Short mmCIF file of C-alpha atoms in Angstrom, two decimals:
data_model
loop_
_atom_site.label_atom_id
_atom_site.label_comp_id
_atom_site.label_asym_id
_atom_site.label_seq_id
_atom_site.Cartn_x
_atom_site.Cartn_y
_atom_site.Cartn_z
CA MET A 1 85.49 103.99 -75.60
CA SER A 2 82.17 104.02 -77.32
CA LEU A 3 80.43 107.41 -77.91
CA CYS A 4 77.79 107.41 -75.53
CA MET A 5 80.07 107.66 -72.47
CA LEU A 6 81.19 111.27 -73.97
CA GLY A 7 78.30 112.96 -72.79
CA PRO A 8 77.42 116.49 -72.75
CA THR A 9 81.10 117.44 -74.76
CA ARG A 10 80.26 115.76 -77.40
CA GLN A 11 77.61 117.54 -79.21
CA CYS A 12 80.15 120.58 -78.78
CA VAL A 13 82.40 118.89 -79.90
CA LEU A 14 80.74 117.78 -83.12
CA GLY A 15 78.86 121.17 -83.45
CA ARG A 16 81.96 122.89 -83.91
CA ALA A 17 83.61 120.07 -86.26
CA ALA A 18 80.45 120.75 -88.85
CA SER A 19 82.35 123.78 -90.43
CA SER A 20 85.13 121.68 -92.05
CA ASN A 21 85.34 118.77 -93.62
CA THR A 22 88.61 118.10 -92.89
CA VAL A 23 88.01 118.44 -89.30
CA GLN A 24 85.26 116.42 -89.08
CA PHE A 25 87.10 113.45 -90.30
CA TYR A 26 89.77 113.96 -87.58
CA LEU A 27 86.84 114.50 -84.97
CA ALA A 28 85.00 112.28 -86.67
CA ASN A 29 88.26 109.53 -85.99
CA THR A 30 88.76 110.86 -82.50
CA ILE A 31 85.64 110.19 -80.99
CA MET A 32 85.34 106.71 -82.74
CA PHE A 33 89.06 105.73 -81.71
CA ARG A 34 89.82 107.49 -79.20
CA ASN A 35 88.45 108.67 -75.11
CA THR A 36 88.04 111.35 -74.18
CA TYR A 37 88.67 111.76 -70.56
CA ASP A 38 91.36 108.98 -70.87
CA SER A 39 94.40 111.11 -71.55
CA ASP A 40 95.23 111.92 -68.32
CA ASN A 41 94.72 110.21 -65.13
CA THR A 42 93.78 113.10 -62.62
CA VAL A 43 90.58 114.04 -64.92
CA PHE A 44 87.04 111.90 -64.39
CA SER A 45 85.04 110.85 -67.09
CA PRO A 46 81.75 112.10 -66.88
CA GLN A 47 80.70 108.59 -65.27
CA GLY A 48 82.99 109.13 -62.82
CA ARG A 49 85.46 106.88 -63.49
CA LEU A 50 88.78 107.03 -63.98
CA HIS A 51 90.39 105.53 -67.50
CA GLN A 52 93.70 105.21 -66.91
CA VAL A 53 93.64 103.72 -63.38
CA GLU A 54 91.15 101.33 -64.89
CA TYR A 55 93.54 100.72 -67.74
CA ALA A 56 96.60 99.72 -65.36
CA LEU A 57 93.84 97.07 -64.01
CA GLU A 58 93.81 95.36 -67.43
CA ALA A 59 97.61 94.92 -67.65
CA VAL A 60 97.28 93.25 -64.42
CA LYS A 61 94.42 90.86 -66.30
CA GLN A 62 97.55 90.90 -69.00
CA GLY A 63 99.73 89.13 -66.35
CA SER A 64 99.33 85.53 -66.48
CA ALA A 65 97.41 83.94 -62.94
CA ALA A 66 98.46 83.56 -59.76
CA VAL A 67 96.21 82.77 -56.83
CA GLY A 68 96.54 82.54 -53.57
CA LEU A 69 94.93 80.58 -50.66
CA ARG A 70 94.98 80.33 -46.70
CA SER A 71 94.45 77.98 -44.28
CA LYS A 72 94.91 78.34 -40.29
CA THR A 73 98.63 77.47 -40.75
CA HIS A 74 99.77 77.93 -43.84
CA ALA A 75 99.48 80.48 -46.67
CA VAL A 76 100.51 79.64 -50.29
CA LEU A 77 100.73 81.25 -54.07
CA LEU A 78 100.68 79.47 -56.81
CA ALA A 79 101.37 80.67 -60.68
CA LEU A 80 101.90 80.38 -63.49
CA LYS A 81 104.80 81.06 -65.49
CA ARG A 82 105.20 82.16 -69.28
CA SER A 83 107.97 82.02 -71.62
CA THR A 84 108.21 84.02 -74.91
CA GLY A 85 109.16 81.13 -76.84
CA GLU A 86 110.81 77.78 -77.29
CA LEU A 87 114.09 79.07 -76.88
CA ALA A 88 113.17 81.44 -73.40
CA SER A 89 113.64 80.84 -69.80
CA TYR A 90 109.83 81.04 -68.64
CA GLN A 91 109.65 84.97 -66.43
CA GLN A 92 109.99 84.55 -62.83
CA LYS A 93 106.50 85.03 -60.79
CA MET A 94 107.48 85.20 -57.30
CA ILE A 95 109.70 87.41 -55.18
CA ARG A 96 110.63 86.74 -51.57
CA ILE A 97 110.07 90.10 -49.64
CA ASP A 98 111.26 88.66 -46.37
CA ASP A 99 111.75 85.53 -44.03
CA HIS A 100 107.97 85.85 -43.28
CA VAL A 101 106.09 87.86 -46.69
CA GLY A 102 106.61 86.81 -50.43
CA ILE A 103 104.30 88.26 -53.52
CA ALA A 104 103.34 86.66 -56.67
CA ILE A 105 102.74 88.81 -59.29
CA ALA A 106 100.54 89.42 -62.49
CA GLY A 107 100.81 92.46 -65.05
CA LEU A 108 104.36 94.58 -65.44
CA THR A 109 107.06 92.99 -64.44
CA SER A 110 109.41 95.94 -64.11
CA ASP A 111 107.26 97.61 -61.80
CA ALA A 112 106.59 94.54 -59.74
CA ARG A 113 110.47 94.42 -59.37
CA VAL A 114 110.25 98.91 -57.99
CA LEU A 115 107.83 97.51 -56.02
CA SER A 116 109.10 94.87 -54.37
CA ASN A 117 112.29 96.44 -54.03
CA PHE A 118 110.50 99.10 -52.07
CA MET A 119 108.65 96.33 -50.02
CA ARG A 120 112.01 94.74 -49.18
CA GLN A 121 113.64 98.38 -48.17
CA GLN A 122 110.32 98.76 -45.89
CA ALA A 123 110.72 95.28 -43.87
CA MET A 124 114.58 95.49 -43.85
CA SER A 125 113.97 99.17 -41.99
CA SER A 126 111.57 97.44 -39.67
CA ARG A 127 113.86 95.27 -38.79
CA MET A 128 117.12 97.43 -38.17
CA VAL A 129 114.76 100.52 -36.25
CA PHE A 130 112.05 97.97 -34.40
CA ASN A 131 114.04 94.30 -34.60
CA ARG A 132 110.10 93.30 -35.69
CA PRO A 133 109.43 91.48 -38.44
CA ILE A 134 107.09 94.50 -40.60
CA PRO A 135 103.32 93.39 -39.60
CA VAL A 136 102.06 92.49 -43.16
CA ASN A 137 98.92 94.31 -42.98
CA ARG A 138 101.21 97.97 -42.77
CA LEU A 139 103.86 96.47 -45.47
CA VAL A 140 100.45 95.78 -48.23
CA SER A 141 99.02 99.69 -47.45
CA THR A 142 102.56 100.92 -48.15
CA ILE A 143 102.36 100.05 -51.59
CA ALA A 144 98.73 100.74 -51.63
CA ASP A 145 99.58 103.91 -50.71
CA LYS A 146 102.26 104.54 -52.90
CA ALA A 147 100.13 103.61 -55.57
CA GLN A 148 97.06 105.56 -54.81
CA VAL A 149 99.52 108.44 -55.24
CA ASN A 150 100.09 107.40 -58.71
CA THR A 151 96.24 107.72 -59.50
CA GLN A 152 95.82 110.94 -58.14
CA GLU A 153 98.88 113.10 -58.92
CA TYR A 154 98.99 114.81 -62.37
CA GLY A 155 102.18 113.52 -65.07
CA ARG A 156 102.51 110.26 -63.49
CA ARG A 157 100.94 106.70 -64.17
CA PRO A 158 99.30 104.00 -62.43
CA TYR A 159 101.60 100.87 -61.79
CA GLY A 160 100.39 97.97 -64.67
CA VAL A 161 101.37 95.33 -61.57
CA GLY A 162 99.15 93.22 -59.32
CA PHE A 163 100.16 91.65 -56.48
CA LEU A 164 99.15 88.54 -54.15
CA VAL A 165 100.97 89.16 -51.13
CA ILE A 166 101.44 86.15 -48.11
CA GLY A 167 102.58 86.74 -44.79
CA GLN A 168 102.81 85.70 -41.59
CA ASP A 169 102.73 87.59 -38.31
CA HIS A 170 102.22 86.85 -34.37
CA THR A 171 98.29 87.25 -35.92
CA GLY A 172 99.08 83.85 -38.03
CA PRO A 173 99.29 84.12 -41.65
CA HIS A 174 97.60 86.09 -44.45
CA LEU A 175 96.64 87.13 -48.05
CA TYR A 176 96.58 89.65 -49.61
CA GLU A 177 95.55 91.68 -53.21
CA PHE A 178 97.21 94.47 -54.21
CA SER A 179 96.21 96.66 -57.27
CA PRO A 180 97.45 98.77 -58.82
CA SER A 181 94.11 101.27 -57.74
CA GLY A 182 95.87 101.38 -54.82
CA THR A 183 93.39 98.86 -53.10
CA SER A 184 94.54 96.11 -50.73
CA PHE A 185 91.91 93.69 -48.96
CA GLU A 186 92.38 90.31 -47.47
CA TYR A 187 91.65 87.08 -48.48
CA TYR A 188 90.41 83.63 -47.38
CA ALA A 189 92.11 82.67 -51.35
CA ILE A 190 91.96 85.01 -54.25
CA SER A 191 93.41 85.07 -58.09
CA ILE A 192 94.71 87.69 -59.90
CA GLY A 193 95.80 87.55 -63.71
CA ALA A 194 94.88 86.01 -67.17
CA ARG A 195 92.24 84.08 -67.29
CA SER A 196 91.43 84.35 -62.93
CA GLN A 197 87.70 84.22 -63.12
CA SER A 198 88.01 80.71 -63.94
CA ALA A 199 90.32 80.10 -60.80
CA LYS A 200 88.38 82.34 -58.54
CA THR A 201 85.25 80.34 -59.68
CA TYR A 202 87.14 77.36 -58.33
CA LEU A 203 88.07 78.44 -55.36
CA GLU A 204 84.32 79.85 -54.37
CA LYS A 205 83.15 76.67 -54.06
CA HIS A 206 85.60 75.18 -51.77
CA TYR A 207 86.89 78.10 -49.49
CA GLU A 208 85.20 76.58 -46.82
CA GLU A 209 87.29 73.89 -46.44
CA PHE A 210 90.82 75.72 -46.72
CA ALA A 211 90.89 76.95 -42.81
CA GLU A 212 91.43 73.92 -41.95
CA SER A 213 93.27 71.66 -45.12
CA SER A 214 97.01 70.87 -44.63
CA LEU A 215 99.86 71.84 -46.44
CA GLU A 216 99.27 69.54 -49.45
CA ASP A 217 95.40 70.25 -49.75
CA LEU A 218 95.90 73.41 -50.06
CA ILE A 219 98.29 73.14 -52.47
CA ARG A 220 96.45 70.69 -54.64
CA HIS A 221 93.26 72.94 -54.03
CA GLY A 222 95.48 76.01 -55.61
CA LEU A 223 96.52 73.77 -58.66
CA HIS A 224 93.28 73.02 -59.44
CA ALA A 225 92.21 76.66 -59.25
CA LEU A 226 95.38 77.81 -61.29
CA ARG A 227 94.73 74.82 -63.83
CA GLU A 228 91.49 76.27 -64.36
CA THR A 229 93.09 79.53 -65.96
CA LEU A 230 95.03 77.18 -68.64
CA GLN A 231 94.35 77.55 -72.52
CA GLN A 232 93.09 74.42 -73.83
CA ASP A 233 95.93 72.46 -75.12
CA LYS A 234 97.60 73.56 -72.22
CA GLU A 235 98.30 71.71 -68.68
CA LEU A 236 100.26 72.33 -65.15
CA THR A 237 104.11 70.88 -65.75
CA ILE A 238 106.86 71.24 -63.00
CA ASN A 239 108.59 74.23 -65.42
CA ASN A 240 105.46 76.59 -66.08
CA THR A 241 103.99 76.33 -62.56
CA SER A 242 105.87 78.01 -58.92
CA ILE A 243 104.85 77.48 -55.89
CA GLY A 244 105.70 79.82 -52.72
CA ILE A 245 104.75 78.85 -49.14
CA LEU A 246 104.65 80.02 -45.84
CA GLY A 247 104.46 78.03 -42.48
CA PRO A 248 105.25 74.82 -40.88
CA LYS A 249 107.76 72.21 -42.84
CA GLY A 250 105.16 69.88 -44.85
CA GLU A 251 105.34 66.35 -46.04
CA HIS A 252 107.66 66.59 -48.90
CA GLU A 253 109.81 69.37 -47.85
CA LYS A 254 113.13 69.47 -46.47
CA GLY A 255 115.33 72.29 -44.51
CA VAL A 256 112.80 74.46 -43.66
CA THR A 257 113.16 77.08 -41.27
CA SER A 258 111.03 76.07 -37.54
CA GLU A 259 109.62 79.98 -38.18
CA GLY A 260 108.69 77.68 -41.85
CA SER A 261 110.34 80.82 -43.56
CA PHE A 262 108.63 81.79 -46.90
CA ARG A 263 110.25 79.27 -49.67
CA ILE A 264 109.48 79.06 -53.74
CA LEU A 265 108.92 75.98 -54.91
CA GLU A 266 110.22 75.57 -58.86
CA GLY A 267 111.33 72.67 -61.04
CA GLU A 268 111.47 68.79 -59.29
CA PRO A 269 110.12 69.37 -56.35
CA ILE A 270 107.00 70.34 -57.03
CA ASP A 271 106.11 67.41 -59.38
CA VAL A 272 105.41 65.67 -56.07
CA TYR A 273 102.56 68.21 -55.81
CA LEU A 274 101.45 67.88 -59.45
CA LYS A 275 100.83 64.58 -58.86
CA THR A 276 98.27 64.65 -56.85
CA MET A 277 96.27 66.66 -58.61
CA GLU A 278 93.06 64.62 -59.74
CA PRO A 279 92.27 64.51 -63.30
CA LYS A 280 90.37 67.37 -65.10
CA VAL A 281 86.55 67.58 -65.33
CA THR A 282 85.20 67.56 -68.89
CA ALA A 283 83.81 70.95 -70.44
CA GLU A 284 79.96 70.02 -70.18
CA SER A 285 80.36 69.48 -66.42
CA ALA A 286 82.65 72.69 -65.54
CA SER A 287 80.40 74.98 -63.38
CA ALA A 288 81.15 78.10 -65.23
CA PRO A 289 83.06 79.30 -68.40
CA ALA A 290 86.01 81.54 -68.47
CA PRO A 291 84.84 85.03 -70.10
CA SER A 292 87.07 85.10 -72.81
CA SER A 293 88.07 82.15 -74.10
CA GLY A 294 91.69 82.33 -76.83
CA ASP A 295 92.34 85.72 -76.26
CA GLU A 296 94.81 87.12 -74.12
CA ASP A 297 93.58 90.70 -74.32
CA VAL A 298 90.57 90.74 -71.97
CA GLN A 299 87.57 93.15 -72.88
CA MET A 300 87.45 96.12 -70.39
CA ALA A 301 83.61 95.88 -68.45
CA GLU A 302 82.03 98.65 -70.01
CA MET B 1 130.45 154.29 -52.40
CA GLY B 2 129.45 156.95 -49.89
CA MET B 3 128.79 154.92 -47.15
CA PRO B 4 130.19 155.48 -43.83
CA PRO B 5 132.10 153.72 -42.20
CA THR B 6 130.21 151.39 -39.77
CA PRO B 7 131.62 152.26 -36.13
CA TYR B 8 133.06 148.94 -34.60
CA THR B 9 130.44 147.25 -32.47
CA PRO B 10 131.26 143.90 -30.54
CA ASP B 11 129.10 141.20 -31.58
CA PRO B 12 127.68 139.39 -28.83
CA ARG B 13 127.48 136.44 -30.35
CA ARG B 14 131.56 136.52 -30.03
CA SER B 15 131.77 136.49 -26.26
CA GLN B 16 132.80 133.70 -24.59
CA ALA B 17 129.14 133.36 -23.07
CA TRP B 18 127.62 132.15 -26.52
CA ILE B 19 127.71 129.32 -27.57
CA PRO B 20 125.76 128.57 -31.14
CA PHE B 21 122.06 127.14 -30.99
CA ASN B 22 123.40 123.51 -32.74
CA THR B 23 126.19 123.10 -29.99
CA ARG B 24 124.29 123.33 -27.28
CA SER B 25 122.83 119.65 -26.91
CA GLU B 26 126.83 118.28 -26.98
CA GLN B 27 127.13 118.10 -23.36
CA PRO B 28 125.14 117.85 -20.30
CA ILE B 29 123.65 120.67 -18.65
CA VAL B 30 121.04 119.80 -16.61
CA THR B 31 121.75 116.47 -15.02
CA GLY B 32 120.61 113.51 -12.92
CA THR B 33 122.53 111.05 -11.04
CA SER B 34 121.82 106.55 -11.12
CA VAL B 35 119.82 104.54 -11.52
CA LEU B 36 119.17 101.36 -10.50
CA ALA B 37 116.91 98.26 -12.05
CA LEU B 38 116.94 94.73 -11.34
CA THR B 39 114.95 91.73 -12.80
CA TYR B 40 112.53 89.86 -10.25
CA LYS B 41 110.22 87.06 -10.22
CA ASP B 42 107.33 88.74 -11.70
CA GLY B 43 108.94 91.63 -13.51
CA ILE B 44 111.53 94.46 -14.04
CA MET B 45 111.90 97.55 -11.11
CA LEU B 46 113.46 100.68 -11.45
CA ALA B 47 114.71 103.24 -8.90
CA GLY B 48 116.09 106.66 -9.41
CA ASP B 49 116.14 109.67 -6.78
CA ASN B 50 114.16 112.54 -8.47
CA LEU B 51 117.14 114.91 -8.39
CA ALA B 52 117.93 116.84 -11.53
CA SER B 53 121.04 119.21 -10.66
CA TYR B 54 122.49 122.25 -12.60
CA GLY B 55 126.03 122.41 -11.37
CA SER B 56 125.12 122.47 -7.52
CA LEU B 57 121.89 123.85 -7.95
CA ALA B 58 118.88 121.01 -7.79
CA CYS B 59 115.61 120.99 -8.51
CA SER B 60 113.12 118.57 -8.67
CA ALA B 61 112.09 116.05 -11.45
CA PRO B 62 111.02 112.62 -12.07
CA ARG B 63 113.73 110.52 -14.14
CA LEU B 64 111.40 107.53 -14.64
CA SER B 65 109.07 107.00 -17.17
CA VAL B 66 106.24 104.29 -18.44
CA THR B 67 105.25 104.07 -22.42
CA ILE B 68 101.06 104.09 -22.40
CA PRO B 69 100.00 101.85 -23.56
CA SER B 70 103.18 100.24 -21.25
CA TYR B 71 104.64 96.83 -21.94
CA THR B 72 107.65 99.57 -21.31
CA ILE B 73 109.53 101.74 -18.26
CA PHE B 74 112.66 103.44 -18.59
CA GLY B 75 114.90 105.64 -16.44
CA ALA B 76 117.79 107.74 -17.44
CA SER B 77 120.61 109.49 -16.04
CA GLY B 78 122.70 111.95 -17.59
CA ASN B 79 121.66 115.22 -19.48
CA MET B 80 117.80 115.81 -18.20
CA SER B 81 116.48 117.89 -21.26
CA ASP B 82 117.78 114.92 -23.23
CA PHE B 83 115.38 112.25 -21.40
CA GLN B 84 112.45 114.73 -21.30
CA TYR B 85 112.83 115.03 -25.32
CA LEU B 86 113.13 111.45 -25.48
CA GLN B 87 110.12 110.82 -23.60
CA HIS B 88 108.77 113.02 -25.65
CA ASP B 89 109.75 111.19 -28.81
CA LEU B 90 108.78 107.72 -27.22
CA ASP B 91 105.00 109.18 -26.73
CA ASN B 92 104.70 110.13 -30.31
CA LEU B 93 106.32 106.90 -31.65
CA ILE B 94 103.36 105.55 -29.75
CA ILE B 95 100.52 107.49 -30.44
CA GLN B 96 101.41 106.56 -34.27
CA GLU B 97 101.89 102.98 -33.59
CA GLU B 98 98.86 102.04 -31.47
CA VAL B 99 96.77 104.98 -32.13
CA THR B 100 96.95 105.53 -35.56
CA ALA B 101 97.57 102.38 -36.51
CA GLN B 102 95.40 100.44 -34.17
CA ASP B 103 96.51 97.14 -36.01
CA GLY B 104 96.91 95.02 -33.03
CA HIS B 105 100.50 94.98 -33.75
CA GLN B 106 102.58 96.63 -30.50
CA LEU B 107 106.15 97.54 -29.88
CA GLY B 108 107.52 95.57 -26.64
CA PRO B 109 110.74 95.82 -24.75
CA LYS B 110 112.25 94.85 -27.17
CA GLN B 111 111.24 96.59 -29.85
CA ILE B 112 111.95 99.79 -27.86
CA HIS B 113 115.79 98.72 -26.98
CA LYS B 114 116.27 98.34 -30.52
CA TYR B 115 114.82 101.54 -31.50
CA LEU B 116 116.50 103.53 -28.81
CA SER B 117 119.71 102.01 -30.03
CA GLN B 118 119.39 103.12 -33.90
CA VAL B 119 118.07 106.68 -32.29
CA PHE B 120 120.96 106.64 -30.09
CA TYR B 121 123.55 106.03 -32.83
CA ALA B 122 122.02 108.13 -35.29
CA ARG B 123 122.72 111.25 -32.50
CA ARG B 124 126.26 109.94 -31.78
CA SER B 125 126.98 109.56 -35.47
CA LYS B 126 126.20 113.45 -35.91
CA MET B 127 128.67 113.97 -32.16
CA ASP B 128 125.54 115.51 -30.78
CA SER B 129 125.28 112.43 -28.54
CA LEU B 130 121.84 112.01 -26.27
CA TRP B 131 123.83 112.40 -23.41
CA LYS B 132 122.47 109.91 -20.99
CA SER B 133 122.10 106.49 -20.13
CA VAL B 134 118.78 104.56 -20.78
CA LEU B 135 117.87 101.69 -17.98
CA GLY B 136 114.68 100.05 -19.04
CA GLY B 137 112.74 97.14 -18.47
CA GLY B 138 109.87 95.73 -20.11
CA PHE B 139 106.88 92.62 -19.37
CA LYS B 140 105.01 91.55 -23.09
CA ASP B 141 103.80 88.19 -24.17
CA GLY B 142 104.80 86.28 -20.38
CA LYS B 143 109.44 87.76 -21.26
CA ARG B 144 110.21 89.75 -18.96
CA PHE B 145 113.33 92.26 -20.49
CA LEU B 146 115.96 94.70 -18.88
CA LEU B 147 117.37 96.99 -21.37
CA PHE B 148 120.45 99.03 -21.28
CA VAL B 149 121.59 102.06 -23.56
CA ASP B 150 123.84 104.35 -23.53
CA LEU B 151 125.46 108.01 -25.09
CA LEU B 152 127.43 105.69 -27.74
CA SER B 153 124.85 103.44 -28.36
CA VAL B 154 126.16 100.76 -25.94
CA THR B 155 123.44 98.24 -25.74
CA TYR B 156 122.96 95.14 -23.78
CA THR B 157 120.75 93.33 -21.53
CA VAL B 158 121.48 91.78 -18.32
CA LEU B 159 119.73 90.62 -14.48
CA THR B 160 120.90 93.55 -12.81
CA LEU B 161 122.00 96.87 -14.19
CA ALA B 162 122.58 100.70 -12.53
CA THR B 163 124.33 103.50 -13.88
CA CYS B 164 126.64 106.63 -13.09
CA TYR B 165 127.76 106.41 -9.46
CA GLY B 166 125.57 103.21 -8.97
CA VAL B 167 128.12 101.27 -11.38
CA TYR B 168 130.23 101.61 -8.59
CA ILE B 169 128.68 101.93 -4.89
CA ALA B 170 125.54 99.84 -5.98
CA GLN B 171 126.08 97.39 -8.66
CA PRO B 172 128.20 95.25 -7.09
CA LEU B 173 125.40 95.35 -3.90
CA LEU B 174 122.75 94.27 -6.58
CA ARG B 175 124.45 91.52 -7.94
CA LYS B 176 125.72 89.95 -4.26
CA ALA B 177 121.82 90.71 -3.46
CA PHE B 178 120.13 89.76 -6.58
CA GLU B 179 118.91 86.12 -4.65
CA GLY B 180 117.57 87.82 -2.27
CA SER B 181 113.99 87.96 -1.51
CA GLU B 182 112.38 91.37 -0.82
CA VAL B 183 113.22 93.28 -3.93
CA ARG B 184 112.05 96.22 -2.63
CA LYS B 185 114.08 96.64 0.23
CA ILE B 186 116.89 95.51 -1.40
CA LYS B 187 116.39 98.79 -3.83
CA GLU B 188 115.93 100.76 -0.66
CA ASP B 189 119.14 100.20 0.95
CA TRP B 190 120.72 100.83 -2.43
CA LEU B 191 119.16 104.20 -2.22
CA HIS B 192 120.37 104.98 0.89
CA VAL B 193 123.61 103.83 0.21
CA LEU B 194 123.73 105.92 -2.90
CA PHE B 195 122.53 108.83 -1.01
CA TYR B 196 125.16 108.82 1.85
CA ARG B 197 128.04 108.79 -1.05
CA ASP B 198 126.80 111.01 -4.03
CA PRO B 199 126.61 114.03 -3.34
CA ARG B 200 124.28 114.58 -6.45
CA SER B 201 121.66 112.85 -5.28
CA THR B 202 118.65 113.09 -2.73
CA ASN B 203 116.44 111.14 -0.49
CA GLN B 204 112.94 111.55 -2.81
CA TYR B 205 112.78 108.63 -4.93
CA GLN B 206 110.64 106.89 -7.05
CA ILE B 207 109.75 103.30 -7.82
CA THR B 208 108.66 101.57 -10.43
CA THR B 209 107.92 98.64 -11.38
CA ILE B 210 106.19 96.47 -14.57
CA SER B 211 104.89 92.24 -14.76
CA ALA B 212 102.03 90.71 -16.39
CA ALA B 213 99.61 93.12 -14.38
CA GLY B 214 101.11 96.07 -16.38
CA PRO B 215 103.29 99.05 -15.15
CA THR B 216 103.46 100.65 -12.05
CA ILE B 217 105.33 104.04 -10.98
CA SER B 218 105.05 105.01 -7.12
CA PRO B 219 104.66 108.48 -6.27
CA SER B 220 108.06 110.95 -4.51
CA LEU B 221 109.04 108.96 -1.73
CA LYS B 222 111.77 109.73 1.02
CA LEU B 223 114.42 108.01 2.36
CA GLU B 224 114.64 108.04 6.20
CA THR B 225 118.13 108.68 6.67
CA GLU B 226 120.26 108.93 10.06
CA TRP B 227 123.20 111.65 9.93
CA SER B 228 124.29 111.23 13.91
CA PHE B 229 127.21 109.10 12.45
CA ALA B 230 128.59 112.39 10.53
CA GLU B 231 129.96 113.92 13.95
CA SER B 232 132.83 111.54 13.86
CA ILE B 233 133.78 112.15 9.90
CA ARG B 234 136.81 114.48 9.25
CA GLY B 235 135.92 118.08 7.69
CA TYR B 236 131.82 117.36 8.31
CA GLY B 237 131.25 117.82 11.83
CA PRO B 238 132.58 119.86 14.68
CA GLN B 239 136.15 119.02 14.38
CA THR B 240 138.83 121.24 13.21
CA GLN B 241 141.57 119.22 13.03
#
């Protein structure tokens, strides 16, 4: 990070460095390219920040975007799938945890696998011990607690993945965001991942309609929000889009359980939803530009 | 190496009376007898006497309990210490669920039933069963629910239930009278029948109910009994033949 962040320690280091040219060169490099306070997540920077945790949040921003929305009856997830090349398949972005819980991921897929496995175990244990689907808030809290430990204990690293979690219980449908810093918040609508700020801008503009929306409208809003995260020349297709739904059967759906269990739509079945999208508004009339254009590696806030 | 031989002293732990700590819960010691349960129009009613027996030595102890906050009532026959252990365990569970979490998710009778069956199964798998049968019931979200779990983790739910001697003496009457109207009267009649026949029972009893209005638990009540008929029973009265 920048020199100004190093604080009083910098003077001390430079003072010693002045005695030898070699050491000076080495330390100059060190100061220019390395952050003194980021090699260990148990140490605060003088500004009171934990850099390793912030880097973990950057890992989430490297992942392709995911959007979540909630109405009074439904909760939906929409995610943009990436493929590593023409010959590769698209990376899975959504995972079913239990009948009443599903997640969309952004960041390190391998970390997501570990965490989602843990969530499945928690969900199963609740069913086995109490004959009860696990309350969604408690499930999210348990993984947030797990993530928090990794921001405080020596020799560990934070998870490099963020989740959007949708779930339903007797208090209705819910949408949560989980982040590697160990926080979890409930939202009406939220997005994570690369260029998710553009999606957030869309959601902030329209969120008041969501509560009363039908499933189809909710998905349409979600697709519009997700579209905002795309690069200039890209568009949403049946191959690069995933839709996760919780709640009663929609107009275009078949074979949904009466409880409205979590289901992931991919490929052909989402075509009907993509067709409901309105043509994109031109760049001039768009409200806010994406924070980082083109470059996928988002700059960390100073 | 120069140590004088230690004189033989019998190890007190080897005596017949000694039972290792970790096996002391493997058999019932202080026990309670029958508990009766039935579903009625508004909810669930349980009844049981207040007797804990250590062999034929008797002492008074409640055998019915209410979980707080209360969607569930339960009573147990069998080992009394296991009943008290279970009360303790459920109290802790409820504290963790309702007081610590405070998120509006509460355990109803069906959840408690599953939990009990898991606890019982875990203990029986260690060959250290919770040596008793639990009857319980609850009322949540407009639904009544009667539960049964025993030391083998056998679980089921029916409309009328009884344990111990009550299974043979009261259960048939329970089923027959189930269509009757005054459930409390029915309960008392059965307790009478049981008291007259079960030597490990007493005439002091409690009744607990749960309904939409919540749980109630009675103070210790007393059955009025009539023993004049005993005169004519051979071996009981003054007859010598």
